[in-house]
Coordinates of C-alpha atoms and ligand atoms in Angstrom, one line a residue:
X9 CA 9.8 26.2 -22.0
X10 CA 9.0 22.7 -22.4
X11 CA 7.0 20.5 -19.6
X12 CA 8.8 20.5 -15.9
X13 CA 10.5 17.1 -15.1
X14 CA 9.4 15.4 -12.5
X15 CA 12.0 16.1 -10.0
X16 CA 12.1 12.7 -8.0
X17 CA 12.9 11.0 -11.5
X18 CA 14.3 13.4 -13.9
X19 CA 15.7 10.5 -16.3
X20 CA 12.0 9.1 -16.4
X21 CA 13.3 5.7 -15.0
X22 CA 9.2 4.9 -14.7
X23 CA 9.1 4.8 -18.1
X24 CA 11.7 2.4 -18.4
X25 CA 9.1 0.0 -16.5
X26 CA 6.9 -2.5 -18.3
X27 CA 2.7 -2.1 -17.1
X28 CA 3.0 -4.6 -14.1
X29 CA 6.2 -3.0 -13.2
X30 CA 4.1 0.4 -12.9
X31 CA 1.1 -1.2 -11.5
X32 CA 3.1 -2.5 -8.3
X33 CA 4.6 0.5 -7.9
X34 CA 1.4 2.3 -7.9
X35 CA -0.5 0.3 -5.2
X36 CA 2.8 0.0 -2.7
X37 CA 2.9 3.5 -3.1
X38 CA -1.4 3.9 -2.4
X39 CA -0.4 2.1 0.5
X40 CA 2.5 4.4 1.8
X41 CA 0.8 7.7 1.5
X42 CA -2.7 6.4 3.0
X43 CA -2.1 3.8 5.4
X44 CA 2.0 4.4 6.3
X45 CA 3.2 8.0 6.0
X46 CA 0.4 9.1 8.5
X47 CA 1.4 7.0 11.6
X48 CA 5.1 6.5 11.0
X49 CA 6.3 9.5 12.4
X50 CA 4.6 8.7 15.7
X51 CA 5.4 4.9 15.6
X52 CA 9.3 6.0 15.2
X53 CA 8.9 8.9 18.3
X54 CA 7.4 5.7 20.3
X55 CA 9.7 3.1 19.2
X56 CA 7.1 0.4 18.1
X57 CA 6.7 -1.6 15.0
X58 CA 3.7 -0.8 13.5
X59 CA 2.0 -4.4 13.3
X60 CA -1.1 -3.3 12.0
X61 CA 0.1 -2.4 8.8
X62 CA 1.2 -6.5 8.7
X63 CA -1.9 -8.4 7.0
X64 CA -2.2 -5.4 4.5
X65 CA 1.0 -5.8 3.6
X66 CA 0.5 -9.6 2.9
X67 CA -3.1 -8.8 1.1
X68 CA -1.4 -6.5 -1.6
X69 CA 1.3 -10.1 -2.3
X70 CA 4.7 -7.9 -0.9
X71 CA 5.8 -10.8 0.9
X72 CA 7.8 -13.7 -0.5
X73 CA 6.6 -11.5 -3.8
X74 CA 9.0 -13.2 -6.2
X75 CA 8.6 -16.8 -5.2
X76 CA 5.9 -18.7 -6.9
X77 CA 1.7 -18.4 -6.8
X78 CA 2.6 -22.0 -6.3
X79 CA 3.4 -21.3 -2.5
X80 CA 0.6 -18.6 -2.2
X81 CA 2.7 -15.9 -3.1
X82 CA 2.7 -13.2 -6.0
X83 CA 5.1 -14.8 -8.5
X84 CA 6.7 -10.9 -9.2
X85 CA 10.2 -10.4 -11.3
X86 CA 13.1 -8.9 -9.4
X87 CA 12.1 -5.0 -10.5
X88 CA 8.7 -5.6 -9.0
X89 CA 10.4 -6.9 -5.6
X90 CA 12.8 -3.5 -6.0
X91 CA 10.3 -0.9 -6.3
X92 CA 8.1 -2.8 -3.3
X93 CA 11.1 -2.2 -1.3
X94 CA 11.7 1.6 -2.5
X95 CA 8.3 2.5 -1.9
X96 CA 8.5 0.7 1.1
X97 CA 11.5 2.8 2.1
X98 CA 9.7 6.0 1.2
X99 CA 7.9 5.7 3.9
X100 CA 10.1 4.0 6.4
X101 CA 13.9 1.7 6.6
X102 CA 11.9 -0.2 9.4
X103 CA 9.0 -1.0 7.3
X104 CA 11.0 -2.0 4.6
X105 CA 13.1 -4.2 6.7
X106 CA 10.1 -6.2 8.0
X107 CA 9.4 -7.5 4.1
X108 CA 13.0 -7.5 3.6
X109 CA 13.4 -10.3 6.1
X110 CA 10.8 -11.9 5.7
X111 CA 11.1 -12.0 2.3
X112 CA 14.6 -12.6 1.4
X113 CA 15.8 -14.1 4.7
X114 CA 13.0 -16.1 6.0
X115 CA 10.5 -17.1 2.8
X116 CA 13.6 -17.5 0.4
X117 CA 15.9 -19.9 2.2
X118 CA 13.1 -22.5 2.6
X119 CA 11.9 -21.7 -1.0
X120 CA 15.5 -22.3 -2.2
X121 CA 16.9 -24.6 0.1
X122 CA 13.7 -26.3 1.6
X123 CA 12.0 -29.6 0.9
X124 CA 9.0 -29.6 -0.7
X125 CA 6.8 -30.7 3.0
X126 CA 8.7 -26.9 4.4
X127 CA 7.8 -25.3 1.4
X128 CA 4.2 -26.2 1.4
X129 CA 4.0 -26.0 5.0
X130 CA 5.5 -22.1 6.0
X131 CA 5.1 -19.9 2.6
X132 CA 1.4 -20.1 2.3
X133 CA 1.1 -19.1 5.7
X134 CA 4.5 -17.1 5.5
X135 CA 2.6 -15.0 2.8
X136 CA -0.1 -14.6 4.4
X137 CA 1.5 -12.8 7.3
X138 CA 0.2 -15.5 9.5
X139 CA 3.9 -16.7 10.3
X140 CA 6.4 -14.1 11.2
X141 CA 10.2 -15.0 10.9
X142 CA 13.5 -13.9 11.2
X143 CA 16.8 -14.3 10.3
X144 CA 19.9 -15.3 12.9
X145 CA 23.5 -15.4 11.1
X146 CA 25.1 -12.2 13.5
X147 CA 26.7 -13.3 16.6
X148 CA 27.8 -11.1 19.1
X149 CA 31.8 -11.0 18.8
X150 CA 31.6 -9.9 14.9
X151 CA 28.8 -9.8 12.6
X152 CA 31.1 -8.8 9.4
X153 CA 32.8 -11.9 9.7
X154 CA 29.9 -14.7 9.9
X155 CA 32.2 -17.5 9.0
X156 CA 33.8 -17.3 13.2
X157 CA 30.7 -18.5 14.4
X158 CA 30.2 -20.1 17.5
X159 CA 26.2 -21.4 17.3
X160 CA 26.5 -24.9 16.7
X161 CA 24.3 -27.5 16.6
X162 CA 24.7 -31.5 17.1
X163 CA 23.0 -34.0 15.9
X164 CA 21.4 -36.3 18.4
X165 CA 19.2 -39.0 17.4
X166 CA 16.8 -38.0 14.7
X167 CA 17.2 -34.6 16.4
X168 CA 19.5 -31.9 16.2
X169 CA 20.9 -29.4 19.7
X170 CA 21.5 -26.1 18.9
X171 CA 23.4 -23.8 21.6
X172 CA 24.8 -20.5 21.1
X173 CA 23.4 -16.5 20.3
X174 CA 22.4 -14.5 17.9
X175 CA 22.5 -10.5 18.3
X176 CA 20.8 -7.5 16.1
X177 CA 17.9 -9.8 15.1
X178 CA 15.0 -8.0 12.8
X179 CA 11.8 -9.4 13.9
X180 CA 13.4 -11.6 16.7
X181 CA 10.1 -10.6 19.2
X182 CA 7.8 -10.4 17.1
X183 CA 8.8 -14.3 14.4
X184 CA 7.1 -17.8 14.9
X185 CA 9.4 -18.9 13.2
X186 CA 13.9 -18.4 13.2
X187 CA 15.9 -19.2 10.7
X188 CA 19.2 -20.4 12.6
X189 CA 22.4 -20.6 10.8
X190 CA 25.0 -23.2 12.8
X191 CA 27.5 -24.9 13.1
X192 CA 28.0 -28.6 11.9
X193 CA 30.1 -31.6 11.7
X194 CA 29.3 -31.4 8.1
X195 CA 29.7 -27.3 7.8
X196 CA 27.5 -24.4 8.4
X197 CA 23.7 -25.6 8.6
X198 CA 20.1 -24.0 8.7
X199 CA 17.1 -24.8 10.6
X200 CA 14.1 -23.7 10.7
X201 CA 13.4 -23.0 14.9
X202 CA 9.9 -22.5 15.9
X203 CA 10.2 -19.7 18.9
X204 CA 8.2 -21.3 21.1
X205 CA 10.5 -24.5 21.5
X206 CA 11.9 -24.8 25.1
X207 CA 15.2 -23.2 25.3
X208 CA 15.2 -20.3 22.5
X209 CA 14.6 -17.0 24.3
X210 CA 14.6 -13.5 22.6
X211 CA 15.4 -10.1 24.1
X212 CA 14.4 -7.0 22.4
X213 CA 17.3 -4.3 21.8
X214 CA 16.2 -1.0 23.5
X215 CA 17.5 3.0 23.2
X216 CA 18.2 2.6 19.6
X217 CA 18.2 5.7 17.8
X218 CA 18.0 3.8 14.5
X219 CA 15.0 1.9 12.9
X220 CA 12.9 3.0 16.2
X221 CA 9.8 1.7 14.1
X222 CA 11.1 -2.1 13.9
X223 CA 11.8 -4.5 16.5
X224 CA 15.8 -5.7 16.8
X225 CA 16.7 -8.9 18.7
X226 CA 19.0 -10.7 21.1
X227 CA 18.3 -14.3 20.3
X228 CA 19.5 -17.2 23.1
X229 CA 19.8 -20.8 22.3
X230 CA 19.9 -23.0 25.3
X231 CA 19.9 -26.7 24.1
X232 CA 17.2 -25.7 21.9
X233 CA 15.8 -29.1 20.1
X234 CA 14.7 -29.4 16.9
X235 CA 13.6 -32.6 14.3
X236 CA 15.5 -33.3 11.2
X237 CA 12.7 -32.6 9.5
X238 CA 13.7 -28.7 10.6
X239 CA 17.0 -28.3 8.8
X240 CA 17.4 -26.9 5.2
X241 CA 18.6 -29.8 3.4
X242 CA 19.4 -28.4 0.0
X243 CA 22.5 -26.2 0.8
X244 CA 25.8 -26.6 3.3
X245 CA 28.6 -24.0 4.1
X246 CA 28.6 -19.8 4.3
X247 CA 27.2 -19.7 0.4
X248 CA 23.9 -20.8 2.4
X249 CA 23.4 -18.0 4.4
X250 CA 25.2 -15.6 1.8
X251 CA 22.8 -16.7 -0.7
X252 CA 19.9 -15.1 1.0
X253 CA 22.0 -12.2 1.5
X254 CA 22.5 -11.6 -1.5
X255 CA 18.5 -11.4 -2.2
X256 CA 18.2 -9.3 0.3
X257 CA 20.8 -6.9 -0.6
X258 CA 19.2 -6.6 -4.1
X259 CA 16.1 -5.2 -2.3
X260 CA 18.2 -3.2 -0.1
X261 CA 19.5 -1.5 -3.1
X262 CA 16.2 0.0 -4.1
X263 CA 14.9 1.1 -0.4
X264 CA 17.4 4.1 0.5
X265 CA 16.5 5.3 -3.3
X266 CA 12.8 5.8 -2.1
X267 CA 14.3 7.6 1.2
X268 CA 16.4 9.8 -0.1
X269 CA 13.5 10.9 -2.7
X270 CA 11.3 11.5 0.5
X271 CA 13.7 13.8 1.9
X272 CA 14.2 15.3 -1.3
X273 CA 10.6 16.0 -2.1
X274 CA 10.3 17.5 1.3
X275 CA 13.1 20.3 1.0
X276 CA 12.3 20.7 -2.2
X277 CA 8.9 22.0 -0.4
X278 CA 10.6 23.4 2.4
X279 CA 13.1 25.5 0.5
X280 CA 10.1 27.0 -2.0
X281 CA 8.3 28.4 0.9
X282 CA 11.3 29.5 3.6
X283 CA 11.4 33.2 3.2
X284 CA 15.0 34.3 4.4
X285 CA 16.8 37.5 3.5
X286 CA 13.6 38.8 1.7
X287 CA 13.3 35.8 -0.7
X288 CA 12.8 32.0 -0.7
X289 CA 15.9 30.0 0.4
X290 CA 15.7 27.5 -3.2
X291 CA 16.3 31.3 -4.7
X292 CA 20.1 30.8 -3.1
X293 CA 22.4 29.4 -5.4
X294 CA 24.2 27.4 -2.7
X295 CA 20.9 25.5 -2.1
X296 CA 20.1 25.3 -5.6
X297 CA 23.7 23.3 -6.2
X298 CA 22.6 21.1 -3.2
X299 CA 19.0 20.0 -4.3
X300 CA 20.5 19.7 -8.4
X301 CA 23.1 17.1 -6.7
X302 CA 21.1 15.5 -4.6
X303 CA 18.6 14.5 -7.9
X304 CA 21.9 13.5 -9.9
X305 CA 22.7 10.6 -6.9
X306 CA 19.1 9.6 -7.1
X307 CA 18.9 9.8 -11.0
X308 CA 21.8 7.3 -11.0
X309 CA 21.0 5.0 -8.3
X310 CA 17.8 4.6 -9.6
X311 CA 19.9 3.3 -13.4
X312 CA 22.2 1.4 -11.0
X313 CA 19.5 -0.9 -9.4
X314 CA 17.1 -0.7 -12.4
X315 CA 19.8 -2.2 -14.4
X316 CA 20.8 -4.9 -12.0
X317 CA 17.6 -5.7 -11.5
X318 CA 17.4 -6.8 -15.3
X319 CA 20.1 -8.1 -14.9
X320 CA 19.0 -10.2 -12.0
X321 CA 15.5 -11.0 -13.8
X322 CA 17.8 -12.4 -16.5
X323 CA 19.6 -14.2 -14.5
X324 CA 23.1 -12.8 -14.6
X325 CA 23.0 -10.8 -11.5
X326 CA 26.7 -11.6 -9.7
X327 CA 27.4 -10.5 -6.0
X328 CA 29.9 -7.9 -6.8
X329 CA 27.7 -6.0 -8.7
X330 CA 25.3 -6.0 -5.6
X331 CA 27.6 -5.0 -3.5
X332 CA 28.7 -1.9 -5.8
X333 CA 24.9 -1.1 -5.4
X334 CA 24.4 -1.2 -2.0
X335 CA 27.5 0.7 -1.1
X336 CA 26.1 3.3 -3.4
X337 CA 22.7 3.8 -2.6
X338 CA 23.2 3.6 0.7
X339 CA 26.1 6.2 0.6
X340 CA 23.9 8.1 -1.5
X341 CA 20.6 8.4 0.7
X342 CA 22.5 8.7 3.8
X343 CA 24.5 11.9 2.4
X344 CA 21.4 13.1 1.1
X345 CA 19.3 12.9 4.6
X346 CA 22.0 14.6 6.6
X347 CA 21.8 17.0 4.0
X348 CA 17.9 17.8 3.8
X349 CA 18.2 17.7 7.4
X350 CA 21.0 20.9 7.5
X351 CA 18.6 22.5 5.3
X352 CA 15.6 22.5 7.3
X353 CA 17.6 23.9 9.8
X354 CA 16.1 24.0 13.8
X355 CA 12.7 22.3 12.1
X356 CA 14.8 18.9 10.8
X357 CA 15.6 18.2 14.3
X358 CA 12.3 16.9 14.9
X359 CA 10.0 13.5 13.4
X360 CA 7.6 16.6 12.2
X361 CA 9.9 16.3 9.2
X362 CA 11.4 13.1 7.8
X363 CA 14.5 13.9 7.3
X364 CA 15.8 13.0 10.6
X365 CA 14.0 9.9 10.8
X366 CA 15.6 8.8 7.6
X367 CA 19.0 10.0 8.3
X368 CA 18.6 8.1 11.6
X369 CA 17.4 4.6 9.8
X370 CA 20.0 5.0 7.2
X371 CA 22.0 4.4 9.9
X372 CA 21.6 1.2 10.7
X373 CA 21.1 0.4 6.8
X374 CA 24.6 1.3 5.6
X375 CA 25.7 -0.9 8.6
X376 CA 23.5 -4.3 7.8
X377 CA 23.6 -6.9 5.4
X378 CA 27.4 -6.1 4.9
X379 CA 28.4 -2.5 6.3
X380 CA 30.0 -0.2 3.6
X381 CA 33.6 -1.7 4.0
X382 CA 32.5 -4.7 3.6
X383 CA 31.2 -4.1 0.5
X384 CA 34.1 -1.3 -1.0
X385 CA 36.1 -5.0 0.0
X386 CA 34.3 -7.0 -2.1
X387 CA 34.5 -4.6 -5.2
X388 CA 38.4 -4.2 -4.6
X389 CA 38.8 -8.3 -4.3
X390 CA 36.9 -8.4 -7.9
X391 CA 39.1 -5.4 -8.8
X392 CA 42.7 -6.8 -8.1
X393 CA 41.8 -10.6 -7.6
X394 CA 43.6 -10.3 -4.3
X395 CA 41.0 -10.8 -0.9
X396 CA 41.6 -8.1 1.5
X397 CA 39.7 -9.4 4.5
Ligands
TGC408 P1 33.9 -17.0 1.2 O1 34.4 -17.9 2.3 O2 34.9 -16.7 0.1 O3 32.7 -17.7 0.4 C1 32.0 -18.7 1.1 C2 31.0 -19.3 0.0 O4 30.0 -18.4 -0.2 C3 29.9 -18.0 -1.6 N1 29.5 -16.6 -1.6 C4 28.3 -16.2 -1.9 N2 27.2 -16.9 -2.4 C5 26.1 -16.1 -2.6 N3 26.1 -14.8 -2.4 C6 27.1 -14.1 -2.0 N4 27.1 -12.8 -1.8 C7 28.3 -14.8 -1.7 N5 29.6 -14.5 -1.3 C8 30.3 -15.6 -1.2 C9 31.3 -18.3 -2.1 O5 31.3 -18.5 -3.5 C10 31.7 -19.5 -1.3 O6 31.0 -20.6 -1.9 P2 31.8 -22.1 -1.9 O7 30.9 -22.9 -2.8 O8 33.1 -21.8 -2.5 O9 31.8 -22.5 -0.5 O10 33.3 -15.8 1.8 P3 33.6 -14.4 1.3 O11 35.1 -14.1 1.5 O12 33.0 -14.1 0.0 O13 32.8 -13.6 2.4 C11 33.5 -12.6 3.1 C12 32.5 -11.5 3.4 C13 33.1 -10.5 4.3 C14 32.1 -10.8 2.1 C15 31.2 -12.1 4.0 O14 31.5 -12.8 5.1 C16 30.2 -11.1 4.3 O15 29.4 -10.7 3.4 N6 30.1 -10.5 5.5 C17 29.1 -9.6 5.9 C18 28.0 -10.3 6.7 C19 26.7 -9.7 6.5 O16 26.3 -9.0 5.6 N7 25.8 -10.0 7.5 C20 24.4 -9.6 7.3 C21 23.6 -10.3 8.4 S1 21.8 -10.3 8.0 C22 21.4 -8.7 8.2 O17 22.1 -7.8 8.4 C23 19.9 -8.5 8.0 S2 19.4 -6.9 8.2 C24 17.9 -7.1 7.5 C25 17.0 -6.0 7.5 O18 16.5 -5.6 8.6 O19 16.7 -5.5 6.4
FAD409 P1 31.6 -5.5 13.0 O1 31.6 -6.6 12.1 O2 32.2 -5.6 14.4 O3 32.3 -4.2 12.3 C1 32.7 -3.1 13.0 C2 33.4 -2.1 12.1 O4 34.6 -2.8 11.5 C3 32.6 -1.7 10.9 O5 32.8 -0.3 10.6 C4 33.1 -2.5 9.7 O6 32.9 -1.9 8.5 C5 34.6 -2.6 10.1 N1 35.3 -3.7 9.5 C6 34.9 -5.0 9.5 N2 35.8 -5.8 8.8 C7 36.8 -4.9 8.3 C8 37.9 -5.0 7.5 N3 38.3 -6.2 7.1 N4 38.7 -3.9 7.3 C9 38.3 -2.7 7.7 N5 37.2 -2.5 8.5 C10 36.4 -3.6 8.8 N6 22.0 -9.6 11.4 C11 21.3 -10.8 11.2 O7 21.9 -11.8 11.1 N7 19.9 -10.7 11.1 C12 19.2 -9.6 11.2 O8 18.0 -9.6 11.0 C13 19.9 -8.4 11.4 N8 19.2 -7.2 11.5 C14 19.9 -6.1 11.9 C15 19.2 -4.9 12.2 C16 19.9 -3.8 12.7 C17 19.1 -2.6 13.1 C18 21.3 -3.8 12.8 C19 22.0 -2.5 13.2 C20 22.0 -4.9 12.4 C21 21.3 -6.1 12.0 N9 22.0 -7.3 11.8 C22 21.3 -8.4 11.5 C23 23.4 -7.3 12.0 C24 24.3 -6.7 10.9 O9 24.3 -7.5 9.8 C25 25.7 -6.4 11.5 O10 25.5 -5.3 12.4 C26 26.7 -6.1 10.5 O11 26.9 -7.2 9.6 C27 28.0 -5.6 11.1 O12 28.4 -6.5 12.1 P2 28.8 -5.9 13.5 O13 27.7 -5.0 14.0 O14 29.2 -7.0 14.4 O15 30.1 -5.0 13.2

């Protein structure tokens, strides 16, 4: 019989990755085992972000890793940022979402859509975990449908006003820094809000079941002032806000892979040393057609986002083929937790086992950054030409 396979990555997708590709890989997932898999359970049962974990994070270049050394950050293709966010996501949705928004929400609008003075002022410092920021495009009344927003700001002197509220914020109690999407004369705008200016207010989200181990946000604006020299000059209308999205969603492709492979490993485990009916539960058939589907999702949402992130590296990545992706691997890793969790039976009701804590997160991940309608829409509007929302 020839050598097992290894059964988180039976097509050998690893070797598909070039040395710096693998090297990355490695030292996130250093980082996971040592430093994240042994506190997260706890952190998730106590509802806290795990802050600590923050400037060692930034040391090992995961935040802003794509944008330039230029800026004080890691200067990584689009594979690299994927497999930070899966390994990321092996140990935790919350974790993942911190870098996420910082990242692709916070570091990349100002990188893409900055002037040169924001650049060189917030991604240094951005990268060094030294500025916290997140990301306010939801309102309240309908977060799937950003372009009915009611934040607007006016322009008033050399200054701009900006009233209105923000809801399901990543980060919002813990950032220095918000980036606010608004209304304008001219369009939809952003700014860059420092959260100490008079008038912005955030209010953590409490008794969430999901993403216990990240902070969520009500942000208030309350004539909340800010200098010119705060807005994002380089881009106008939704495509702004969608742009970063868009990033972000990328990454979000790769994360549930590196769940749904920590469930996996764990009933694979689980099911080897279960003893029921006189012989080990992966003995059953039943189970055996579970776990052999469960690595056929992963095996090909690991192709799907290794190929667009080629694709993205190249250039060529479009938004529809994103969205394909994150319906996916979201669809996929969700299915797959609920799963591991039915197998562990009465045990994969607690944190003591992931499963639950995944399911849980996966949650609110198949929900943000476009929920899974939102994203069957925009494959069926590419499909037909016709725009069903
Ligand atoms: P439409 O009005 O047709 O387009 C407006 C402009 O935007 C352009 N565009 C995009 N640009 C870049 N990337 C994309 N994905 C883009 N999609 C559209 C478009 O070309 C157009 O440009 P222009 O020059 O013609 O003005 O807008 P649409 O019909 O495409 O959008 C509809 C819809 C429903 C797809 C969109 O509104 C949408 O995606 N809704 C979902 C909103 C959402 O995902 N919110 C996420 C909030 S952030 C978040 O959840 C963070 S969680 C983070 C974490 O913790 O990890
Ligand atoms: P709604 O838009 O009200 O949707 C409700 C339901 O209607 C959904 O099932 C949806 O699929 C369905 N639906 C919508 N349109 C259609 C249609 N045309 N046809 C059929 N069904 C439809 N936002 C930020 O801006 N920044 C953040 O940092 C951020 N972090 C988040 C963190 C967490 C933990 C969560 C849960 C959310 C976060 N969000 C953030 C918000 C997130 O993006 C929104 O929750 C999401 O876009 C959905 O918006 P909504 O919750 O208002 O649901």
């Amino acid at each position: 019989m020839s050598a097992r396979l290894n059964p988180l990555d039976l097509y050998d997708v690893r070797s598909l990755l070039s040395d710096e590709e693998r090297m990355v890989q490695d030292s996130v997932g250093r980082f996971v085992d040592e430093k994240v898999l042994p506190i997260i359970g706890d952190a998730f049962d106590q509802g806290r972000f795990p802050k600590e974990l923050v400037s060692e994070i930034a040391n090992l270049g995961l935040l802003g890793a794509t944008i330039p050394e230029k800026y004080g950050c890691a200067g990584m293709n689009g594979v690299s940022y994927g497999l930070i966010c899966q390994e990321l996501e092996r140990g935790d949705s919350g974790l993942r979402s911190f870098a996420s928004v910082q990242s692709s929400l916070c570091m990349y609008p100002i990188y893409a859509y900055g002037t040169e003075e924001q650049k060189m002022h917030y991604l240094p410092k951005m990268a060094a975990g030294e500025v916290i920021g997140c990301f306010g495009l939801t309102e309240p009344h309908g977060g799937s449908d950003p372009a009915n927003m009611k934040t607007h700001a006016k322009k008033d002197g050399g200054d701009w006003v900006i009233n209105g509220a923000k809801m399901w914020i990543t980060n919002g109690n813990l950032a220095h820094i918000a980036i606010v999407w608004a209304q304008t004369e001219d369009g939809i705008q952003g700014f860059i809000v420092p959260t100490s200016t008079p008038g912005f207010t955030a209010q953590e989200v409490h008794k969430k079941m999901s993403l216990r181990a990240s902070v969520t946000s009500a942000l208030f604006f309350d004539n909340v002032r800010v200098p010119e020299a705060n807005r994002l000059p380089n881009v106008k209308g939704l495509k702004g806000p969608l742009g970063c999205l868009t990033q972000a969603r990328y990454g979000i492709t790769w994360g549930p892979i590196g769940a749904a492979q920590a469930c996996l490993k764990e009933v694979l485990d689980y099911t080897h040393d279960r003893v029921l009916f006189g012989r080990p539960l992966a003995s059953n058939q039943a189970i055996q057609i579970k776990l052999a589907e469960m690595a056929r999702r992963i095996t090909m949402a690991q192709l799907l986002s290794l190929q667009l992130g080629r694709l993205k590296d190249a250039g060529n990545m479009q938004p529809t083929q994103v969205s394909l992706a994150k319906w996916n691997n979201c669809r996929m890793a969700i299915d797959i937790a609920r799963e591991c969790r039915d197998i562990l039976g009465g045990a994969g009701i607690t944190t003591e086992h992931v499963a639950i804590r995944h399911a849980l997160n996966l949650e609110s991940v198949i929900t943000y950054e476009g929920t899974e309608t939102v994203h069957q829409l925009v494959v069926g509007r590419e499909l037909t030409g016709i725009n069903a929302f």
